[in-house]
Every structure is written in C-alpha cells, then in structure tokens.
mmCIF file of C-alpha atoms in Angstrom:
data_model
loop_
_atom_site.group_PDB
_atom_site.id
_atom_site.type_symbol
_atom_site.label_atom_id
_atom_site.label_comp_id
_atom_site.label_asym_id
_atom_site.label_seq_id
_atom_site.Cartn_x
_atom_site.Cartn_y
_atom_site.Cartn_z
ATOM 1 C CA GLY A 215 -9.422 139.691 54.745
ATOM 2 C CA ALA A 216 -9.778 143.042 54.514
ATOM 3 C CA VAL A 217 -11.076 143.903 50.526
ATOM 4 C CA VAL A 218 -10.174 147.121 48.569
ATOM 5 C CA SER A 219 -11.975 148.202 45.689
ATOM 6 C CA GLN A 220 -11.295 150.234 42.664
ATOM 7 C CA HIS A 221 -13.335 151.947 40.062
ATOM 8 C CA PRO A 222 -13.325 151.759 37.578
ATOM 9 C CA SER A 223 -11.780 148.053 36.127
ATOM 10 C CA ARG A 224 -11.111 149.173 33.121
ATOM 11 C CA VAL A 225 -11.676 152.250 31.177
ATOM 12 C CA ILE A 226 -10.866 153.628 27.124
ATOM 13 C CA CYS A 227 -10.572 157.496 26.999
ATOM 14 C CA LYS A 228 -9.617 160.065 24.350
ATOM 15 C CA SER A 229 -6.179 161.884 24.139
ATOM 16 C CA GLY A 230 -6.719 164.737 26.007
ATOM 17 C CA THR A 231 -9.322 163.731 28.727
ATOM 18 C CA SER A 232 -9.326 163.083 32.190
ATOM 19 C CA VAL A 233 -10.105 159.956 34.164
ATOM 20 C CA LYS A 234 -10.696 159.455 37.922
ATOM 21 C CA ILE A 235 -10.085 156.407 39.469
ATOM 22 C CA GLU A 236 -11.352 155.538 42.836
ATOM 23 C CA CYS A 237 -9.864 153.402 45.513
ATOM 24 C CA ARG A 238 -11.969 152.193 48.333
ATOM 25 C CA SER A 239 -11.588 150.513 51.395
ATOM 26 C CA LEU A 240 -14.934 148.390 52.240
ATOM 27 C CA ASP A 241 -14.278 147.227 55.347
ATOM 28 C CA PHE A 242 -11.885 149.338 57.254
ATOM 29 C CA GLN A 243 -10.272 152.954 57.616
ATOM 30 C CA ALA A 244 -7.370 153.173 55.840
ATOM 31 C CA THR A 245 -5.030 155.985 57.096
ATOM 32 C CA THR A 246 -2.834 155.834 54.074
ATOM 33 C CA MET A 247 -3.324 154.569 50.542
ATOM 34 C CA PHE A 248 -0.375 153.938 47.934
ATOM 35 C CA TRP A 249 -1.119 153.574 43.880
ATOM 36 C CA TYR A 250 0.966 152.222 41.621
ATOM 37 C CA ARG A 251 1.550 151.483 38.109
ATOM 38 C CA GLN A 252 2.469 148.424 36.233
ATOM 39 C CA PHE A 253 3.736 147.904 33.326
ATOM 40 C CA PRO A 254 3.372 144.855 31.342
ATOM 41 C CA LYS A 255 5.088 142.152 32.602
ATOM 42 C CA GLN A 256 6.729 144.284 35.113
ATOM 43 C CA SER A 257 7.042 144.821 38.682
ATOM 44 C CA LEU A 258 4.342 147.704 40.849
ATOM 45 C CA MET A 259 5.933 150.902 40.061
ATOM 46 C CA LEU A 260 4.752 153.340 43.369
ATOM 47 C CA MET A 261 3.638 156.632 42.390
ATOM 48 C CA ALA A 262 1.955 158.180 45.023
ATOM 49 C CA THR A 263 1.482 157.609 49.063
ATOM 50 C CA SER A 264 -1.394 159.585 50.342
ATOM 51 C CA ASN A 265 -2.570 159.823 53.929
ATOM 52 C CA GLU A 266 -6.010 161.118 54.661
ATOM 53 C CA GLY A 267 -6.998 164.443 54.999
ATOM 54 C CA SER A 268 -3.214 165.785 53.354
ATOM 55 C CA LYS A 269 -1.336 166.177 50.469
ATOM 56 C CA ALA A 270 -0.028 162.942 48.843
ATOM 57 C CA THR A 271 3.647 162.256 48.465
ATOM 58 C CA TYR A 272 4.790 161.546 44.919
ATOM 59 C CA GLU A 273 7.766 159.384 44.250
ATOM 60 C CA GLN A 274 10.582 160.906 42.187
ATOM 61 C CA GLY A 275 9.612 161.500 38.470
ATOM 62 C CA VAL A 276 6.342 161.392 38.931
ATOM 63 C CA GLU A 277 4.210 164.772 38.123
ATOM 64 C CA LYS A 278 1.890 165.360 40.639
ATOM 65 C CA ASP A 279 -0.045 168.029 38.174
ATOM 66 C CA LYS A 280 -0.727 165.251 36.363
ATOM 67 C CA PHE A 281 -1.450 162.675 38.522
ATOM 68 C CA LEU A 282 -3.676 164.417 40.849
ATOM 69 C CA ILE A 283 -4.660 162.335 44.353
ATOM 70 C CA ASN A 284 -7.053 163.198 46.653
ATOM 71 C CA HIS A 285 -7.587 160.781 49.857
ATOM 72 C CA ALA A 286 -10.706 163.132 51.726
ATOM 73 C CA SER A 287 -11.872 160.252 53.787
ATOM 74 C CA LEU A 288 -10.804 157.067 55.514
ATOM 75 C CA THR A 289 -12.658 154.270 52.606
ATOM 76 C CA LEU A 290 -11.453 156.732 49.582
ATOM 77 C CA SER A 291 -8.968 157.971 47.241
ATOM 78 C CA THR A 292 -8.890 159.166 43.921
ATOM 79 C CA LEU A 293 -6.345 159.045 41.326
ATOM 80 C CA THR A 294 -6.581 161.585 38.144
ATOM 81 C CA VAL A 295 -5.361 161.274 35.471
ATOM 82 C CA THR A 296 -5.279 164.800 33.773
ATOM 83 C CA SER A 297 -5.004 165.412 29.730
ATOM 84 C CA ALA A 298 -4.469 161.988 29.425
ATOM 85 C CA HIS A 299 -2.080 160.759 26.519
ATOM 86 C CA PRO A 300 -1.536 157.424 25.335
ATOM 87 C CA GLU A 301 1.953 156.870 27.475
ATOM 88 C CA ASP A 302 -0.445 157.098 30.244
ATOM 89 C CA SER A 303 -2.269 153.688 29.237
ATOM 90 C CA SER A 304 -1.283 151.262 32.189
ATOM 91 C CA PHE A 305 -2.660 148.940 34.768
ATOM 92 C CA TYR A 306 -3.287 151.589 38.131
ATOM 93 C CA ILE A 307 -2.988 149.309 41.262
ATOM 94 C CA CYS A 308 -3.825 151.164 44.602
ATOM 95 C CA SER A 309 -3.797 149.401 48.020
ATOM 96 C CA ALA A 310 -4.061 150.310 51.821
ATOM 97 C CA ARG A 311 -3.375 149.821 55.048
ATOM 98 C CA GLY A 312 -4.952 150.546 58.591
ATOM 99 C CA GLY A 313 -2.224 152.434 60.132
ATOM 100 C CA GLY A 314 -0.167 151.018 63.032
ATOM 101 C CA ASN A 315 1.693 148.535 63.547
ATOM 102 C CA SER A 316 0.698 146.936 60.868
ATOM 103 C CA TYR A 317 2.619 145.628 58.101
ATOM 104 C CA GLU A 318 -0.089 144.324 55.772
ATOM 105 C CA GLN A 319 -1.125 146.312 52.652
ATOM 106 C CA TYR A 320 -4.503 145.031 50.864
ATOM 107 C CA PHE A 321 -4.534 145.356 47.143
ATOM 108 C CA GLY A 322 -7.568 146.578 44.751
ATOM 109 C CA PRO A 323 -7.934 144.574 41.433
ATOM 110 C CA GLY A 324 -6.494 147.049 39.694
ATOM 111 C CA THR A 325 -7.699 149.822 36.814
ATOM 112 C CA ARG A 326 -6.718 148.948 33.197
ATOM 113 C CA LEU A 327 -6.460 152.612 31.447
ATOM 114 C CA THR A 328 -6.759 152.841 27.397
ATOM 115 C CA VAL A 329 -5.803 156.267 25.879
ATOM 116 C CA THR A 330 -6.881 156.648 22.299
ATOM 117 C CA ALA B 296 18.820 149.971 52.684
ATOM 118 C CA GLN B 297 16.447 146.863 51.832
ATOM 119 C CA SER B 298 16.087 145.580 48.522
ATOM 120 C CA VAL B 299 14.569 141.889 46.606
ATOM 121 C CA THR B 300 16.284 140.010 44.464
ATOM 122 C CA GLN B 301 13.489 137.303 43.009
ATOM 123 C CA LEU B 302 16.105 134.927 41.259
ATOM 124 C CA ASP B 303 14.273 133.703 38.468
ATOM 125 C CA SER B 304 12.470 135.733 36.144
ATOM 126 C CA HIS B 305 10.001 132.708 34.795
ATOM 127 C CA VAL B 306 9.619 128.914 36.094
ATOM 128 C CA SER B 307 8.251 126.195 34.436
ATOM 129 C CA VAL B 308 7.030 123.279 35.851
ATOM 130 C CA SER B 309 5.108 120.147 35.111
ATOM 131 C CA GLU B 310 1.321 119.778 36.859
ATOM 132 C CA GLY B 311 1.672 117.705 39.551
ATOM 133 C CA THR B 312 5.348 118.337 40.614
ATOM 134 C CA PRO B 313 6.991 120.464 43.359
ATOM 135 C CA VAL B 314 7.285 124.349 42.782
ATOM 136 C CA LEU B 315 10.260 126.360 43.948
ATOM 137 C CA LEU B 316 10.176 130.197 43.278
ATOM 138 C CA ARG B 317 12.900 131.827 45.102
ATOM 139 C CA CYS B 318 13.908 135.109 46.981
ATOM 140 C CA ASN B 319 16.706 136.840 48.315
ATOM 141 C CA TYR B 320 16.162 140.119 50.472
ATOM 142 C CA SER B 321 18.565 142.392 51.845
ATOM 143 C CA SER B 322 17.629 144.504 54.620
ATOM 144 C CA SER B 323 19.059 146.651 57.395
ATOM 145 C CA TYR B 324 16.052 146.111 59.856
ATOM 146 C CA SER B 325 14.416 143.045 60.688
ATOM 147 C CA PRO B 326 12.379 142.157 57.812
ATOM 148 C CA SER B 327 8.302 141.575 57.194
ATOM 149 C CA LEU B 328 8.020 139.326 53.881
ATOM 150 C CA PHE B 329 5.285 138.821 51.922
ATOM 151 C CA TRP B 330 4.857 136.358 49.150
ATOM 152 C CA TYR B 331 1.802 138.311 46.791
ATOM 153 C CA VAL B 332 0.356 136.250 43.716
ATOM 154 C CA GLN B 333 -0.928 138.286 40.782
ATOM 155 C CA HIS B 334 -3.193 136.510 37.969
ATOM 156 C CA PRO B 335 -3.240 138.432 34.625
ATOM 157 C CA ASN B 336 -5.158 141.844 35.120
ATOM 158 C CA LYS B 337 -5.400 141.301 38.593
ATOM 159 C CA GLY B 338 -4.586 142.910 41.623
ATOM 160 C CA LEU B 339 -2.067 141.175 43.783
ATOM 161 C CA GLN B 340 -3.301 138.509 46.464
ATOM 162 C CA LEU B 341 -1.756 137.963 49.698
ATOM 163 C CA LEU B 342 -0.601 134.141 49.496
ATOM 164 C CA LEU B 343 1.483 134.122 52.785
ATOM 165 C CA LYS B 344 3.905 136.364 55.229
ATOM 166 C CA TYR B 345 6.553 136.178 57.850
ATOM 167 C CA THR B 346 6.244 138.736 60.710
ATOM 168 C CA SER B 347 8.692 137.535 63.015
ATOM 169 C CA ALA B 348 6.962 134.327 64.445
ATOM 170 C CA ALA B 349 7.273 130.925 62.731
ATOM 171 C CA THR B 350 10.121 130.369 60.017
ATOM 172 C CA LEU B 351 8.285 128.396 58.608
ATOM 173 C CA VAL B 352 5.144 130.142 57.019
ATOM 174 C CA LYS B 353 2.134 128.636 55.636
ATOM 175 C CA GLY B 354 0.187 130.000 53.013
ATOM 176 C CA ILE B 355 -3.401 129.872 50.810
ATOM 177 C CA ASN B 356 -3.407 127.079 48.002
ATOM 178 C CA GLY B 357 -0.541 124.958 49.931
ATOM 179 C CA PHE B 358 1.873 127.028 49.608
ATOM 180 C CA GLU B 359 4.519 127.592 52.030
ATOM 181 C CA ALA B 360 7.944 129.875 52.435
ATOM 182 C CA GLU B 361 10.469 129.393 55.122
ATOM 183 C CA PHE B 362 12.545 132.624 56.287
ATOM 184 C CA LYS B 363 16.384 131.964 56.334
ATOM 185 C CA LYS B 364 18.086 134.490 58.060
ATOM 186 C CA SER B 365 21.554 133.437 57.572
ATOM 187 C CA GLU B 366 20.677 132.607 53.808
ATOM 188 C CA THR B 367 18.926 135.524 53.714
ATOM 189 C CA SER B 368 16.073 134.171 51.823
ATOM 190 C CA PHE B 369 12.279 133.576 51.997
ATOM 191 C CA HIS B 370 12.058 131.292 48.994
ATOM 192 C CA LEU B 371 8.060 130.030 48.390
ATOM 193 C CA THR B 372 7.276 126.248 47.383
ATOM 194 C CA LYS B 373 4.020 123.940 47.167
ATOM 195 C CA PRO B 374 4.861 119.990 46.769
ATOM 196 C CA SER B 375 2.263 119.479 43.947
ATOM 197 C CA ALA B 376 1.613 122.205 41.276
ATOM 198 C CA HIS B 377 -2.067 122.902 39.431
ATOM 199 C CA MET B 378 -2.783 124.529 36.425
ATOM 200 C CA SER B 379 -4.766 127.759 38.433
ATOM 201 C CA ASP B 380 -0.818 128.455 40.092
ATOM 202 C CA ALA B 381 0.422 129.878 36.128
ATOM 203 C CA ALA B 382 0.815 133.781 37.134
ATOM 204 C CA GLU B 383 3.237 136.422 38.687
ATOM 205 C CA TYR B 384 4.542 135.755 41.805
ATOM 206 C CA PHE B 385 5.649 138.985 44.097
ATOM 207 C CA CYS B 386 7.946 138.460 47.137
ATOM 208 C CA VAL B 387 7.614 142.072 48.700
ATOM 209 C CA VAL B 388 9.852 143.147 51.914
ATOM 210 C CA ILE B 389 7.728 145.979 54.420
ATOM 211 C CA ARG B 390 9.722 148.077 56.138
ATOM 212 C CA ASN B 391 7.863 149.950 58.939
ATOM 213 C CA THR B 392 10.184 152.115 60.998
ATOM 214 C CA GLY B 393 11.067 155.088 60.192
ATOM 215 C CA GLY B 394 8.155 155.458 57.983
ATOM 216 C CA PHE B 395 6.324 152.435 56.248
ATOM 217 C CA LYS B 396 8.349 151.542 52.571
ATOM 218 C CA THR B 397 7.449 148.710 50.332
ATOM 219 C CA ILE B 398 10.145 147.122 48.208
ATOM 220 C CA PHE B 399 8.840 144.774 45.440
ATOM 221 C CA GLY B 400 10.647 141.877 43.742
ATOM 222 C CA ALA B 401 10.557 141.905 40.215
ATOM 223 C CA GLY B 402 8.394 139.056 39.831
ATOM 224 C CA THR B 403 8.354 135.039 38.654
ATOM 225 C CA ARG B 404 6.035 134.264 36.425
ATOM 226 C CA LEU B 405 4.925 130.469 36.807
ATOM 227 C CA PHE B 406 4.059 128.425 33.811
ATOM 228 C CA VAL B 407 2.284 124.715 34.786
ATOM 229 C CA LYS B 408 2.359 122.602 32.368
ATOM 230 C CA ALA B 409 -0.346 120.237 31.582
#
C-alpha cells in the first residue's frame, strides 16, 4: 500500500520556539493532505485540510496563525507550530489521499511534540 | 449527517478467544467504512475497508467485518486473539459526496490477557 512518512517522529522544544513537522507521500501524489491532533486516550481531531497549491482549510477552533500549513508539492505538506506552548504538546498525525473517487487515506506514523 | 459510534471504550479478552469490537454508523449516503488499528505512539494502519462490494470484508491479521445495512453496523471480529492485537481500534466513515469528509469513532482499546 501507499506509504506516508513524517519527520521528526518526536521533538522536544522550548516554549516560545517554532517547530516544523513534515509529511511526505513516498510513492504516490497526494492531492489532499490532512493534519490531525490526538490527545492521550482520545480519537483523532482534524485540524486542517490542505490541497496542493492552495491555502489550507482549518477546522473551527484551530488557529491558522499558530498552526501554519504549507502544501507546496504533491508529495509534501508541512505543519509549523509557531510560538509553541506546553498546551501544544500532543501527537500530530498527517494523512494523504490521492484524489478522485478514492476513499482511502494513508496515515503517517505520527509526531510526538513535547513543549517544555 | 454522518456519525460513528463505537459502543465500547475498551474490551478485554483472553489470548486465543474471539474478539468483537462494535461499531454503528449513521450516514445519509452510501457509506465507505474502515477499521484502523493504532499501536502506542504509532500512526493508523488500515485493517480493512467496505466500499459497497461484498458485505463480509476480510482484512489483515485475521480480522474481518460485516456490513449490515439493516442494523447500520460494521462490527470487527477475529476468531482468536493474539497478544499482539492489543491496541486501539478506530471505526471510520468516509464520505466522498459533496466534499471528502472523514468521521472517526471514539476508539476502542483492546486488551489481551495471557
């Protein structure tokens, strides 16, 4: 099946700094990528949907100036957490789909962000 | 509107016994239904999917699920649990009409006792 990678797998940063997380589709072109946040023992919460070459669509309650999403190519989307704070600590997961009538999403392995 | 309800937040079974993880959905459209498994600190792995073909769907690792339209259910089963099956399981509905939308269930934690 299709493979989606995320980098880094875990990151620790100091409060006030910015962190960039990359999501790559390794063997297919992802017209749409999704960014999720997962709190401990909870389901995934969709943060935003990004389409290649256009602005991301953010879910209600997600600050677009804090969580910057760039989908510059068909194989790469990035999520930048700006001026991170301890409450931003979470597990971030991306997924990608190839578009058209395909129903499948392929999920990345996740990135554990810890803000100290 | 679409929704997904996983009826059990956690299920505990003994190794070698059957597994049943329950999922009910509601959908205004013909749904595409998926089961994903997530091991700790890992991403989601697709177990199986239903997309309006055969109602009994076989997946990886011996799991299968049956789509029952009359009961609006898509329960996940496995005849014999293995220790490695201990994980979080998510039932997911995907709609691709009028916009692509993914709806996750709350998840069911499966514990497998030796």
